[in-house]
Coordinates of C-alpha atoms and ligand atoms in Angstrom, one line a residue:
X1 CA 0.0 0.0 0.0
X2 CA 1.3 3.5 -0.6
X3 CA 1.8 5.3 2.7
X4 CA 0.3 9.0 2.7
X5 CA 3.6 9.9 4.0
X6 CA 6.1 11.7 1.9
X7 CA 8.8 9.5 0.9
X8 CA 11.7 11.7 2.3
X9 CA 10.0 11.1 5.8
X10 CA 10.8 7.2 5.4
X11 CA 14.2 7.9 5.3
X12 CA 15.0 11.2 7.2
X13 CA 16.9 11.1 10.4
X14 CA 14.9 10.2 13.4
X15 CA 14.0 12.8 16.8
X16 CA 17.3 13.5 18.5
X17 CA 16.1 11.5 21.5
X18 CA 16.4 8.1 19.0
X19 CA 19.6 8.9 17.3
X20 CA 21.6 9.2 20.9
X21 CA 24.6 7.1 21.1
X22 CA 22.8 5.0 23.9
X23 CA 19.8 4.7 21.8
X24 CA 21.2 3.4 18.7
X25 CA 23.5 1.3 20.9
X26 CA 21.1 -0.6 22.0
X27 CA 19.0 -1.3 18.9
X28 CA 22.3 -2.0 16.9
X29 CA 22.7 -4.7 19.6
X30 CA 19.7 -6.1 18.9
X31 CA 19.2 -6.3 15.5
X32 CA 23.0 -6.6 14.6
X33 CA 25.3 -9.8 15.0
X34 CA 27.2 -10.0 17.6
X35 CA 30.5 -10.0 16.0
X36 CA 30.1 -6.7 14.6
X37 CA 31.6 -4.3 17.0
X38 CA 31.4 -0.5 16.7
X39 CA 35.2 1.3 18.3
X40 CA 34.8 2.4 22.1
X41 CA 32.8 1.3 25.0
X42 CA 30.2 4.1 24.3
X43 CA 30.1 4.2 20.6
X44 CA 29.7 7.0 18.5
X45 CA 27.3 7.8 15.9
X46 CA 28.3 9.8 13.1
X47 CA 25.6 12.7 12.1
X48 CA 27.8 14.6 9.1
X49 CA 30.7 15.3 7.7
X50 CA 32.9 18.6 6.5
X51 CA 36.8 18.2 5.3
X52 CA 38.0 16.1 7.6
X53 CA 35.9 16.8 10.1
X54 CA 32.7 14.7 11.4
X55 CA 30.1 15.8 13.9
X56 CA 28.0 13.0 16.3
X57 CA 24.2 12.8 16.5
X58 CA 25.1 14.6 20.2
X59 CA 27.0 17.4 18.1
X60 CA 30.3 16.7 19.4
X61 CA 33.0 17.5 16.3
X62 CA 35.9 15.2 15.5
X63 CA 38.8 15.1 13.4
X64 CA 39.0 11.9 11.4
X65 CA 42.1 10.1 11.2
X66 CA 41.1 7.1 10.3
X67 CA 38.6 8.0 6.9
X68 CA 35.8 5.4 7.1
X69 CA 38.7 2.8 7.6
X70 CA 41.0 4.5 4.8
X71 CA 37.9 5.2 2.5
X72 CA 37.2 8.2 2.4
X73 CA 40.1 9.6 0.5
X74 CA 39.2 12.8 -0.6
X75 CA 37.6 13.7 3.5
X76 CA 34.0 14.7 3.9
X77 CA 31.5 17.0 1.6
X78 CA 34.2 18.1 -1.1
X79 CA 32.8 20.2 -3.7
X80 CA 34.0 18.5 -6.7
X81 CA 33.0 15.6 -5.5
X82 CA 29.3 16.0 -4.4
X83 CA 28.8 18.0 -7.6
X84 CA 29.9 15.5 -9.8
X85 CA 27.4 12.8 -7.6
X86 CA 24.8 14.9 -7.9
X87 CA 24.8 15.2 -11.7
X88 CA 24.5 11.4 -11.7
X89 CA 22.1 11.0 -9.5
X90 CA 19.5 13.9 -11.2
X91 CA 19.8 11.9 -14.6
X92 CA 17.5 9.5 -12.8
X93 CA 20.2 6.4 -12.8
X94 CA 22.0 4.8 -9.9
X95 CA 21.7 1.7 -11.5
X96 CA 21.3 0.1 -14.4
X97 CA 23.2 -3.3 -14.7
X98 CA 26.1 -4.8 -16.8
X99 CA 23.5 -6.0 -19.1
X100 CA 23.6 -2.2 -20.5
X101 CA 26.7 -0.2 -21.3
X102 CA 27.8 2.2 -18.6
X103 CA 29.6 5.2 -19.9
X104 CA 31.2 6.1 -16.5
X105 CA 32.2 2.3 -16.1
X106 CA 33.7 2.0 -19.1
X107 CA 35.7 5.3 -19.0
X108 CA 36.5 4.2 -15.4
X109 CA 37.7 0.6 -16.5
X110 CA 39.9 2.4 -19.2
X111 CA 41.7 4.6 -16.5
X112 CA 42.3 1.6 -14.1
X113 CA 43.6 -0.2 -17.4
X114 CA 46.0 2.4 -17.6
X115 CA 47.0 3.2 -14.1
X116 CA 47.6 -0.9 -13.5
X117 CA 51.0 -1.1 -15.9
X118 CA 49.8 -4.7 -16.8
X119 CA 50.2 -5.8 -19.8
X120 CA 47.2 -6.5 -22.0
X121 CA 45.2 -5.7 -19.1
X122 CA 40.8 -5.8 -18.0
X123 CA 39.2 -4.6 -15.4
X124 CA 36.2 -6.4 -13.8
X125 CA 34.2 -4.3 -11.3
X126 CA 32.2 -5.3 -7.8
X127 CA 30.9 -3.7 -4.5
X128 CA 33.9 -4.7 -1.9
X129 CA 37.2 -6.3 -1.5
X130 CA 35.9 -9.6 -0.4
X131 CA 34.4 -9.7 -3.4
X132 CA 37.2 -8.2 -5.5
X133 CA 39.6 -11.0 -3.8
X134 CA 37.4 -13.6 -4.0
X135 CA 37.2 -13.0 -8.0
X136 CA 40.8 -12.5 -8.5
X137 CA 41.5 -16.3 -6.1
X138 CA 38.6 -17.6 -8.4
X139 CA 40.6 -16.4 -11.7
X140 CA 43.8 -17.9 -10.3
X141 CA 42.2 -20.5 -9.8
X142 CA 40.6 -21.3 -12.9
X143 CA 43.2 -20.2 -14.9
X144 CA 46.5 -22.7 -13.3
X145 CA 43.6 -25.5 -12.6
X146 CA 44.9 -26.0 -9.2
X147 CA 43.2 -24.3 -5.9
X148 CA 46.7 -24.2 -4.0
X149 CA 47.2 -20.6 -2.6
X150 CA 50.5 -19.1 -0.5
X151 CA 49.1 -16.2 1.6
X152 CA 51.0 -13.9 4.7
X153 CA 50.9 -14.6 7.9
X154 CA 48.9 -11.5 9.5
X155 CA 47.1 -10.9 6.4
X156 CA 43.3 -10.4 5.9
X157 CA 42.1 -10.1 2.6
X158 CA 38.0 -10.5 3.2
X159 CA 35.1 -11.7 5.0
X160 CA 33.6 -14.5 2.5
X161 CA 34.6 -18.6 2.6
X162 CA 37.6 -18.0 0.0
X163 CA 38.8 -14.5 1.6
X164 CA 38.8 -15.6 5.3
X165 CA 40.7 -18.8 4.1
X166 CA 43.2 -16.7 2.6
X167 CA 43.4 -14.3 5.6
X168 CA 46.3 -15.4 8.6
X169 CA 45.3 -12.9 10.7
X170 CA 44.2 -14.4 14.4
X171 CA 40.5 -14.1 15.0
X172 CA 39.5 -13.2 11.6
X173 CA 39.0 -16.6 10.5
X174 CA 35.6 -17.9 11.8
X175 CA 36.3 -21.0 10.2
X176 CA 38.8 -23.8 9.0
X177 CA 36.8 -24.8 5.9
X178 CA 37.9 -23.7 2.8
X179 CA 37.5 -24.1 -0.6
X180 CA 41.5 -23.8 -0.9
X181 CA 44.6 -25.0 0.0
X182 CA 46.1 -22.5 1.7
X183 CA 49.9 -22.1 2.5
X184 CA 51.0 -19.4 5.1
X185 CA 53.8 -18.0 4.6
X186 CA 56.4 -15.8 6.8
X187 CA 55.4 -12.1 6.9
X188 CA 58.9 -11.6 8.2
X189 CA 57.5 -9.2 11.1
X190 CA 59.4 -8.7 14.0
X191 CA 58.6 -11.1 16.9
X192 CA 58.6 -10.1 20.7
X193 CA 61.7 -12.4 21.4
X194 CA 63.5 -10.3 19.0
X195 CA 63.9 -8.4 15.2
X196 CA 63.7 -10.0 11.7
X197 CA 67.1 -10.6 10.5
X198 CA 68.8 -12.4 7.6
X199 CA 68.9 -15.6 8.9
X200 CA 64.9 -15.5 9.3
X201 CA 64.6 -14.7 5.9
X202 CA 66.1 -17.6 4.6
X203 CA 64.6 -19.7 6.8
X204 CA 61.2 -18.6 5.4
X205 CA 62.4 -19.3 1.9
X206 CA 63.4 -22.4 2.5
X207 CA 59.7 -23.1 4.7
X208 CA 58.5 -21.8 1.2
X209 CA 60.3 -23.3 -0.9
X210 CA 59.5 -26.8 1.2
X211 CA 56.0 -26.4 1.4
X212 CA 55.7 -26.0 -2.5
X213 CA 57.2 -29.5 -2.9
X214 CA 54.6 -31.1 -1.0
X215 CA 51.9 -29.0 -2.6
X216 CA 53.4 -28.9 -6.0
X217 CA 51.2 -26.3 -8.7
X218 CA 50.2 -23.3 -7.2
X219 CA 47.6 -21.3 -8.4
X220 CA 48.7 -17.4 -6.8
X221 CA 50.6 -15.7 -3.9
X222 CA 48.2 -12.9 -2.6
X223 CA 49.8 -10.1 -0.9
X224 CA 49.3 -6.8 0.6
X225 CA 51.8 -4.4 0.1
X226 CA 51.2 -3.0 3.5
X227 CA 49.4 -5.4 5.8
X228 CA 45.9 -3.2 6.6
X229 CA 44.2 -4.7 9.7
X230 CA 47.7 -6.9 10.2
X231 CA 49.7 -3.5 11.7
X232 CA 50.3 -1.4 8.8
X233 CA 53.3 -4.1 8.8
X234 CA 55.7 -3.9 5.6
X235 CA 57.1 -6.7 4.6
X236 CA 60.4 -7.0 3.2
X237 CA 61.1 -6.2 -0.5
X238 CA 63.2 -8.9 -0.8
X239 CA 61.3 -11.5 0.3
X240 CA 57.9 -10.9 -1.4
X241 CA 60.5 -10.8 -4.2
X242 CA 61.9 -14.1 -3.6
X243 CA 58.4 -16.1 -2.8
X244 CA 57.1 -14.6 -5.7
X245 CA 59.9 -16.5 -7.8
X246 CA 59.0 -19.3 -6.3
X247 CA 55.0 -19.3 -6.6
X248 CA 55.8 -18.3 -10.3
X249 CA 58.2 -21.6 -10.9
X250 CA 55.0 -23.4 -9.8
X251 CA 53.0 -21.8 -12.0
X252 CA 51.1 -18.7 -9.9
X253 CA 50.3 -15.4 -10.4
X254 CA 51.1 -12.6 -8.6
X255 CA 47.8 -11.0 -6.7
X256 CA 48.7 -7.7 -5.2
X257 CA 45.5 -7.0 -2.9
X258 CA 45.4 -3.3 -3.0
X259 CA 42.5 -2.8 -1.0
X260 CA 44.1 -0.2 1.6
X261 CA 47.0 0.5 -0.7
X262 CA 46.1 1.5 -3.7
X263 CA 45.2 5.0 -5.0
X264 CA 48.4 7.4 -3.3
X265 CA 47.7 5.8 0.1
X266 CA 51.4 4.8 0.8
X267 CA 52.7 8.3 -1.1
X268 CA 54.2 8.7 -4.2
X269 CA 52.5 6.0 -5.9
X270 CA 49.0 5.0 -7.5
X271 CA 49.5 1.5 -6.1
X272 CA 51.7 -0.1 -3.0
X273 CA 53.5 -2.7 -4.6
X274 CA 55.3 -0.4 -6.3
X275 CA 56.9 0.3 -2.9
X276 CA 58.4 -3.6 -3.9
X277 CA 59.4 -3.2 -6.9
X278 CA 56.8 -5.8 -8.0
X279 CA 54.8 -6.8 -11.3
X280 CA 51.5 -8.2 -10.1
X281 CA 49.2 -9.9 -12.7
X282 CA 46.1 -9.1 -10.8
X283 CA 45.7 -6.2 -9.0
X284 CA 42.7 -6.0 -6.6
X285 CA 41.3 -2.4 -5.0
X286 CA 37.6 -1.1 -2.9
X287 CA 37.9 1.2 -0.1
X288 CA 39.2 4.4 -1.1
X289 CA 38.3 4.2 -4.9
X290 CA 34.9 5.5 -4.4
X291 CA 35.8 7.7 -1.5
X292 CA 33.2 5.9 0.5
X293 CA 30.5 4.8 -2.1
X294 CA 30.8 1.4 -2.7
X295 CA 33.1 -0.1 -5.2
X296 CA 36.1 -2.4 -5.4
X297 CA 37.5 -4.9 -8.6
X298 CA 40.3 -6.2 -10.1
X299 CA 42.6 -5.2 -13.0
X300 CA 44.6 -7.9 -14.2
X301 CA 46.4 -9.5 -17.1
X302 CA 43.5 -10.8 -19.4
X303 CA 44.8 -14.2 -20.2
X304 CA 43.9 -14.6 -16.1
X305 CA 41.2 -13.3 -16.0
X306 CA 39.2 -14.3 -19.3
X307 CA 40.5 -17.9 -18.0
X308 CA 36.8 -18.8 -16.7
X309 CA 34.6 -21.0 -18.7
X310 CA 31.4 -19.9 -19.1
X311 CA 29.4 -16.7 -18.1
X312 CA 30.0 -14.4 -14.7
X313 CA 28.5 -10.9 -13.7
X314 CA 28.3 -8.8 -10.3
X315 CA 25.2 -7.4 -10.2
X316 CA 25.9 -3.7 -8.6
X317 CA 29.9 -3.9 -9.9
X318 CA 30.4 -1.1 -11.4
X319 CA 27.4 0.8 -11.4
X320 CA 27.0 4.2 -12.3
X321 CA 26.9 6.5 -9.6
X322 CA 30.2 4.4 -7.9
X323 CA 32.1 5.0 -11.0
X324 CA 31.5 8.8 -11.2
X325 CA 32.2 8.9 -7.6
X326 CA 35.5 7.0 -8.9
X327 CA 36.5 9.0 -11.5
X328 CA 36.1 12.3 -10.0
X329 CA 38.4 10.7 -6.6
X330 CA 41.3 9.9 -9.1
X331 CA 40.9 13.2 -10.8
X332 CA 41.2 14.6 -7.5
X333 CA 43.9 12.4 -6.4
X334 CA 46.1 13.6 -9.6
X335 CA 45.0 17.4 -9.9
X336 CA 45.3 18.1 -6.3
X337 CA 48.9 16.3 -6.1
X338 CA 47.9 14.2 -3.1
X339 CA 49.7 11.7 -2.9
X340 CA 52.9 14.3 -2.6
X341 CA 50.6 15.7 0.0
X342 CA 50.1 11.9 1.5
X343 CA 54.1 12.2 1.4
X344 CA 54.5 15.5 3.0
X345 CA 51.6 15.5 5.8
X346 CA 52.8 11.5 6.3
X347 CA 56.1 12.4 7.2
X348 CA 55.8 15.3 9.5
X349 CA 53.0 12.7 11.3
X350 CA 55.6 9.5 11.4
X351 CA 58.5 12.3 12.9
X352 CA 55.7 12.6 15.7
X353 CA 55.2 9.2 16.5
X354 CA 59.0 8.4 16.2
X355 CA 59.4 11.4 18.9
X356 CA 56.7 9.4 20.9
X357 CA 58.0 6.2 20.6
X358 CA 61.6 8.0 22.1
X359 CA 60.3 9.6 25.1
X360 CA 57.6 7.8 26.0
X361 CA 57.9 3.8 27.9
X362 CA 54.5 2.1 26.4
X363 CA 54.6 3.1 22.7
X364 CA 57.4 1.0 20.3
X365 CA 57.9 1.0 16.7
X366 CA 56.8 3.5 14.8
X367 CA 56.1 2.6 11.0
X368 CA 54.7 3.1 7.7
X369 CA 54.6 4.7 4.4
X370 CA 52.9 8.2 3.4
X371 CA 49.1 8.2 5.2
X372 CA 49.0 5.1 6.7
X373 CA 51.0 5.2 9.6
X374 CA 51.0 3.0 13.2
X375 CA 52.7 2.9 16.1
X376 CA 52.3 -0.6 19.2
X377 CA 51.4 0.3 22.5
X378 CA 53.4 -2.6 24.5
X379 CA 54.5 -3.1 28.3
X380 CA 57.5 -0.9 29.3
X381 CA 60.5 -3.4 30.0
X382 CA 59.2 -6.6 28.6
X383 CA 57.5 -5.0 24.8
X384 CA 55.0 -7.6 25.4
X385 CA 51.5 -6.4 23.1
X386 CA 49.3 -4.1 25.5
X387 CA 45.5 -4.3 23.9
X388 CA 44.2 -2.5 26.8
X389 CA 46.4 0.4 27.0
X390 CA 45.7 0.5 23.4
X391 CA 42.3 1.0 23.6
X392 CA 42.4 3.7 26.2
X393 CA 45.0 5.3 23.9
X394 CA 42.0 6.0 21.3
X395 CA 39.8 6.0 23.9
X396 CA 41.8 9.3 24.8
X397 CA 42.3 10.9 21.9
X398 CA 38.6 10.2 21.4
X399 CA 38.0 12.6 24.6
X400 CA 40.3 15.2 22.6
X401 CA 38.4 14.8 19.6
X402 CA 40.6 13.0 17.5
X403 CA 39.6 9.4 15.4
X404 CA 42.1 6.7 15.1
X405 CA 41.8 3.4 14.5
X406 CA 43.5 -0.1 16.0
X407 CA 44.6 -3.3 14.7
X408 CA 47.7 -5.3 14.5
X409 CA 47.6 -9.2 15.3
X410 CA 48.0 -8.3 19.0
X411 CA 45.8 -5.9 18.8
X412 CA 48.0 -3.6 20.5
X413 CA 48.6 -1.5 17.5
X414 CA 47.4 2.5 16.7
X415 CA 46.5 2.9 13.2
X416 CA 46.6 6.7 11.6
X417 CA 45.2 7.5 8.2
X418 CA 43.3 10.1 8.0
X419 CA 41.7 11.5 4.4
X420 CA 44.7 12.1 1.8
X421 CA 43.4 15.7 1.7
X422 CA 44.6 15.9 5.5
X423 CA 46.2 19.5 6.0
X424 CA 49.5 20.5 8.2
X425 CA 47.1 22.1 10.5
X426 CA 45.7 19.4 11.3
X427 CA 48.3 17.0 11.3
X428 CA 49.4 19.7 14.2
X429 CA 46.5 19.3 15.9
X430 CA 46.4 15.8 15.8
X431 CA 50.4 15.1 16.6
X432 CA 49.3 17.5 19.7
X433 CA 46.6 15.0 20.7
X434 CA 48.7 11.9 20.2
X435 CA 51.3 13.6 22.9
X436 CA 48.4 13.6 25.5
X437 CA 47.1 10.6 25.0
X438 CA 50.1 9.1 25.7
X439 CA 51.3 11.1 28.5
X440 CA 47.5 9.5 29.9
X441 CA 48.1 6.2 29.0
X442 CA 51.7 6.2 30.2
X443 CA 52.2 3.3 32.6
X444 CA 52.7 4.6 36.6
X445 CA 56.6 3.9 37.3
X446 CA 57.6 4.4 34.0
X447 CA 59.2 7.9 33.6
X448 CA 58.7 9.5 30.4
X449 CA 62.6 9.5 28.7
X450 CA 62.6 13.6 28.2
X451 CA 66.9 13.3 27.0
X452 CA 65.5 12.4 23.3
X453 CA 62.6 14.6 22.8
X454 CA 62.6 17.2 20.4
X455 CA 65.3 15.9 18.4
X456 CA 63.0 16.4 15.6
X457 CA 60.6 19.6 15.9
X458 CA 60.2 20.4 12.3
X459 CA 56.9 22.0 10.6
X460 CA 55.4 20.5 7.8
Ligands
LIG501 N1 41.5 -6.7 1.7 C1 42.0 -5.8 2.5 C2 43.5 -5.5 2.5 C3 41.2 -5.2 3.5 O1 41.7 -4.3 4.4 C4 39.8 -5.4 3.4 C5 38.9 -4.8 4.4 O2 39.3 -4.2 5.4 C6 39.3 -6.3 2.5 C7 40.2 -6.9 1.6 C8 37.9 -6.6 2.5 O3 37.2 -5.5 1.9 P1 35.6 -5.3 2.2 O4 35.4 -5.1 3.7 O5 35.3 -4.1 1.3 O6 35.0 -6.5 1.7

């Protein structure tokens, strides 16, 4: 039956009484599984956004250095960007289906093509990067005819059968069945007991190189170029080089999941592996792309991907209003040189946590590459992981209005990336919090080491 009620109402935000953090708390936990956990022990709920700025339902402003969970690229409510949504949206289409040609998906799929440096290459779009993984794994798959699969320790790649299979990270694999065979490799990470050396490297070779004896062909070694929910954990050039040699003797391809990486994330480049020096056949990407409307895929070499037999389609992949959203990000991305700005704004932010990590007990390696930085909260004297201090870390800078996010396979680990678009001022604001959240958070006994500080005090 048609309700008498204008269809805006339907939609339109609820009395400020409903749309409290406590209220919505509650119904989320009732209508939501129980494995989907919002950040903090009284959530927040997000009411709008401005630049990099986002303001609750209780109208408490923040500044977001996390980005939707490195999404929202370009930051909140830039012109360009709602302009060019808008135009979409008033030709009447949000959708239309692959059955029809899409203009913006097509001229999207040839800028993707061109971006990837593949050879030969296609570009099949979806609505995630579960989805985009699970279609590159299936491609692998189909096109060596074996469903052997090397994958990182500490990585996560998605939340679907094949995605979770490939994923090493602890407590994001629900369950042990899996349409693969999956081999975990080293993700030569530092352990507690001690750093990464040499002699660990060639011991993870030769792990490697054993465990594709026993297996024999090998369908693809997926990477991330920078593990995302892992730790914003790098690892080494050399050895993704080396087990890539050795997936390739046994017949895989190289699937570079790009998901966090890709689009100027890591600085200087369009896509992370080039921080490796690798050629990836199949590159995967979601997140950021869209700058926060849904949309993820896969460019890759043809011969991979056009390896299926018969007929395949994603219903939403690729549709219309995603792909303008897409194109006007990248033309953003180039025109506004951010990813020298991820560069810049990134460096002045890892010189802060460095200075942290110095003076202060708790905090311990400082990493990462342009706007995806992270730093460990641990226990003074022993580095063990420290969880809890890390979530009263963001809990803190929460109370100072900043947004960070956590990870890490400890869990122990502060993860900073806010929108590319980020400015110095508020990388200054945001170093500022940082310093007080960890003066808070500081263990009691544990003097903070004031010798090093300021060794490094430059502006952005
Ligand atoms: N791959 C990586 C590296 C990710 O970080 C994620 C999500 O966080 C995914 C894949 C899955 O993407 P989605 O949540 O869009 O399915």
């Amino acid at each position: 039956m048609i309700t008498d009620r204008p269809t805006s109402d339907l939609s339109s935000p609820q009395p400020s009484s409903e749309r409290s953090a406590d209220s919505l708390l509650a119904r989320h936990r009732r209508v939501m599984p129980g494995w989907l956990t919002p950040y903090y022990d009284r959530p927040i709920a997000l009411d709008r956004g401005d630049g990099r700025h986002v303001t609750d339902t209780e109208g408490r402003t923040y500044l977001d250095f996390f980005a939707g969970i490195l999404t929202n690229s370009l930051g909140y409510d830039l012109p360009e960007f709602r302009e060019a949504v808008q135009r979409q949206l008033a030709s009447g289409l949000t959708h239309t289906s692959t059955l029809y040609l899409i203009d913006a998906q097509i001229r999207l799929a040839e800028r993707l093509a061109e971006l990837s440096g593949i050879p030969d290459p296609v570009v099949f779009l979806v609505s995630s990067g579960t989805e985009a993984n699970d279609a590159a794994l299936l491609a692998a798959v189909c096109h060596t005819g074996t469903n052997h699969v090397v994958a990182l320790r500490d990585g996560y790649h998605g939340r679907s059968l094949t995605t979770t299979a490939v994923s090493g990270l602890p407590g994001w694999r629900p369950s042990p069945y899996s349409p693969l065979r999956v081999t975990q490799a080293d993700n030569g990470a530092a352990r507690t007991d001690g750093p990464w050396t040499g002699a660990d490297k060639e011991r993870a070779v030769q792990d490697l190189a054993a465990a594709l004896e026993r297996e024999g062909d090998t369908a693809a070694l997926i990477i991330e170029p920078v593990q995302g929910l892992g730790g914003f954990h790098t690892p080494p050039s050399s050895l993704l080089r080396r087990y890539d040699e050795l997936v390739r003797d046994r017949g895989g391809v190289l699937i570079s999941d790009e998901v966090q990486t890709a689009w100027g994330r890591t600085g200087k480049h369009w896509w992370g592996h080039q921080l490796h020096g690798l050629r990836p056949d199949v590159l995967t990407f979601a997140k950021g792309l869209g700058n926060g409307l849904p949309l993820g895929g896969l460019v890759a070499r043809r011969a991979v991907v056009d390896s299926l037999p018969g007929k395949s389609i994603s219903t939403f992949g690729g549709n219309p209003l995603s792909c303008t959203a897409a194109l006007v990000t990248l033309d953003v991305i180039r025109d506004r040189d951010l990813m020298r700005n991820a560069d810049v704004v990134g460096a002045y932010l890892l010189e802060g946590l460095r200075d942290l990590q110095r003076s202060e007990p708790h905090l311990a390696a400082a990493r990462g590459h342009g706007l995806m930085l992270a730093v460990d909260l641990v226990e003074p004297g022993t580095g063990a992981p420290d969880p809890e201090a890390a979530r009263a870390f963001v809990a803190a800078c929460r109370e100072a209005g900043l947004l960070i996010g956590m990870g890490g396979p400890g869990g122990n680990c502060l993860r900073i990336a806010p929108p590319l678009t980020v400015t110095e001022d508020e990388a200054r604001t945001a170093r500022a919090v940082l310093e007080q959240a960890a003066a808070a958070t500081r263990p009691a006994g544990h003097p903070f080491r004031t010798a090093s500080r300021g060794q490094s005090r430059s502006s952005v």
